[in-house]
């Protein structure tokens, strides 16, 4: 018998699920058989994704939440459990990166805003959902970080440091929760065409410079994260924990840079 990538009878919680990478992962998990709890800040876009999942024959629960507020993270976890009984998979994808400025141009409040969403919100949701996972001795947690968590570039503060924190959190949590039957891994996307970087991609020189450093000579698409996410969520990844799967088309492989 081959590896088991199916998620039938399981429930997955996906934050930042209304668009981009989160939407693609949510649809892929549903396609693998999971019921999906969709978290985000806009009801309409969440409802749109829920309808896509239901059109596939799946079940979805769209919930608006600001997960860096601990009480809201706990509340949505409780609602998810009421709807689907057990929570098996958590994908932490919610993130923000509203700045593209030099460090001296940023305020401490700018730093706090990104850290609150990208780090505090991730940990708050992990605590809320992880409590249920620990109680039943099973779970798959997937944190979306970035190749920029290890490769700092200009104008990437505080986004890159926030993603480095998520990468470290993944490793520490994998060690803490392995005895509870929970695996914790990360996905590190490279340069993916999403709404978050739409303005940056309008700079053709920047767009082409990045493309020229990618071995596959193209920016990624949100769907490129779908397969790796399903793998890490599935029984096939039972012996994989504390690691980061890089999905960047070869960007971080310096030997692949074309001269």
XYZ file of C-alpha atoms in Angstrom, residues 34-184:
151
model
C -10.951 17.414 5.193
C -13.655 19.656 6.599
C -12.185 23.157 6.774
C -12.587 26.034 9.215
C -11.768 29.253 7.363
C -10.424 32.160 9.420
C -9.967 35.714 8.182
C -11.100 39.294 8.598
C -13.619 39.657 5.770
C -16.843 37.667 5.838
C -17.582 38.013 2.121
C -14.265 36.619 0.907
C -14.423 33.803 3.457
C -17.935 32.959 2.287
C -16.668 32.845 -1.302
C -14.027 30.257 -0.375
C -16.578 28.283 1.631
C -18.829 28.115 -1.417
C -15.924 26.807 -3.511
C -15.325 24.044 -0.976
C -19.006 23.173 -0.780
C -19.157 23.036 -4.582
C -16.500 20.284 -4.359
C -18.752 18.385 -1.980
C -16.850 19.446 1.126
C -17.843 21.188 4.344
C -16.570 24.587 5.455
C -17.099 26.930 8.387
C -16.135 30.564 7.626
C -15.366 32.606 10.755
C -14.266 36.228 11.037
C -11.639 36.670 13.736
C -8.693 38.810 14.809
C -6.553 35.950 16.065
C -3.928 38.100 17.769
C -6.695 38.762 20.301
C -6.402 35.746 22.577
C -10.096 35.619 23.428
C -11.021 35.546 19.744
C -8.524 32.766 19.015
C -10.003 30.694 21.843
C -13.552 31.473 20.701
C -13.042 30.366 17.090
C -11.315 27.184 18.273
C -14.358 26.408 20.416
C -16.749 27.136 17.536
C -14.690 24.914 15.238
C -14.758 22.069 17.717
C -18.510 22.445 18.238
C -19.021 22.196 14.479
C -16.626 19.356 13.671
C -16.084 17.673 17.071
C -12.312 17.157 16.669
C -9.557 19.361 15.237
C -6.784 17.499 13.448
C -4.891 20.074 11.361
C -3.928 23.712 11.934
C -2.424 25.894 9.219
C -1.132 29.248 10.456
C -1.044 31.425 7.365
C -2.394 34.796 8.551
C 0.243 37.491 8.089
C 0.738 41.115 7.223
C 3.560 43.053 5.602
C 2.318 46.576 4.951
C 5.698 48.247 4.793
C 8.500 48.403 2.256
C 10.673 50.949 3.966
C 14.153 51.185 5.421
C 14.594 50.456 9.122
C 15.135 54.125 10.006
C 11.785 54.971 8.445
C 9.826 52.542 10.631
C 8.347 53.235 14.040
C 8.208 50.875 16.990
C 4.443 50.834 16.450
C 5.017 49.569 12.899
C 7.146 46.771 14.340
C 4.498 45.905 16.920
C 1.729 45.766 14.325
C 3.494 43.129 12.225
C 4.721 41.129 15.211
C 1.214 41.103 16.697
C -0.321 39.551 13.596
C 2.523 37.341 12.403
C 3.882 36.058 15.716
C 1.437 36.743 18.541
C -1.563 35.720 16.421
C 0.134 32.509 15.336
C 1.006 31.548 18.901
C -2.463 32.460 20.200
C -4.111 30.162 17.656
C -1.590 27.385 18.308
C -2.417 27.554 22.016
C -6.169 27.547 21.384
C -6.241 24.692 18.866
C -3.292 22.834 20.356
C -5.163 22.339 23.621
C -7.672 20.155 21.778
C -4.922 18.305 19.905
C -3.054 17.494 23.108
C -6.209 16.167 24.741
C -6.699 13.594 21.965
C -3.018 12.820 21.308
C -2.924 13.786 17.636
C -2.338 16.861 15.518
C -0.674 18.374 12.491
C 0.453 21.999 12.756
C 1.794 23.815 9.703
C 3.222 27.320 10.066
C 3.728 29.426 6.958
C 7.043 31.254 7.225
C 9.167 32.572 4.319
C 12.531 32.122 2.625
C 13.166 35.651 3.915
C 13.252 34.191 7.424
C 16.838 33.175 6.635
C 17.760 35.576 3.845
C 17.350 39.149 5.020
C 16.950 41.735 2.298
C 16.605 45.504 2.366
C 13.181 46.896 3.274
C 11.989 43.612 4.765
C 11.835 44.695 8.420
C 9.803 43.709 10.400
C 8.393 41.035 8.072
C 11.574 38.938 7.827
C 12.270 38.947 11.590
C 8.656 37.937 12.248
C 8.989 34.972 9.901
C 12.303 33.989 11.507
C 10.453 33.876 14.821
C 7.869 31.529 13.293
C 10.609 29.253 11.994
C 12.161 29.042 15.471
C 8.745 28.569 17.082
C 8.151 25.625 14.754
C 11.316 23.866 15.899
C 10.714 24.496 19.600
C 7.071 23.456 19.473
C 7.935 20.276 17.564
C 10.150 19.248 20.475
C 7.579 20.210 23.108
C 4.614 18.468 21.536
C 6.108 15.354 19.933
C 5.189 13.310 23.046
C 1.543 14.269 22.406
C 1.443 12.838 18.889
C 1.591 16.288 17.288
C 3.887 17.157 14.399
C 4.850 20.781 13.821
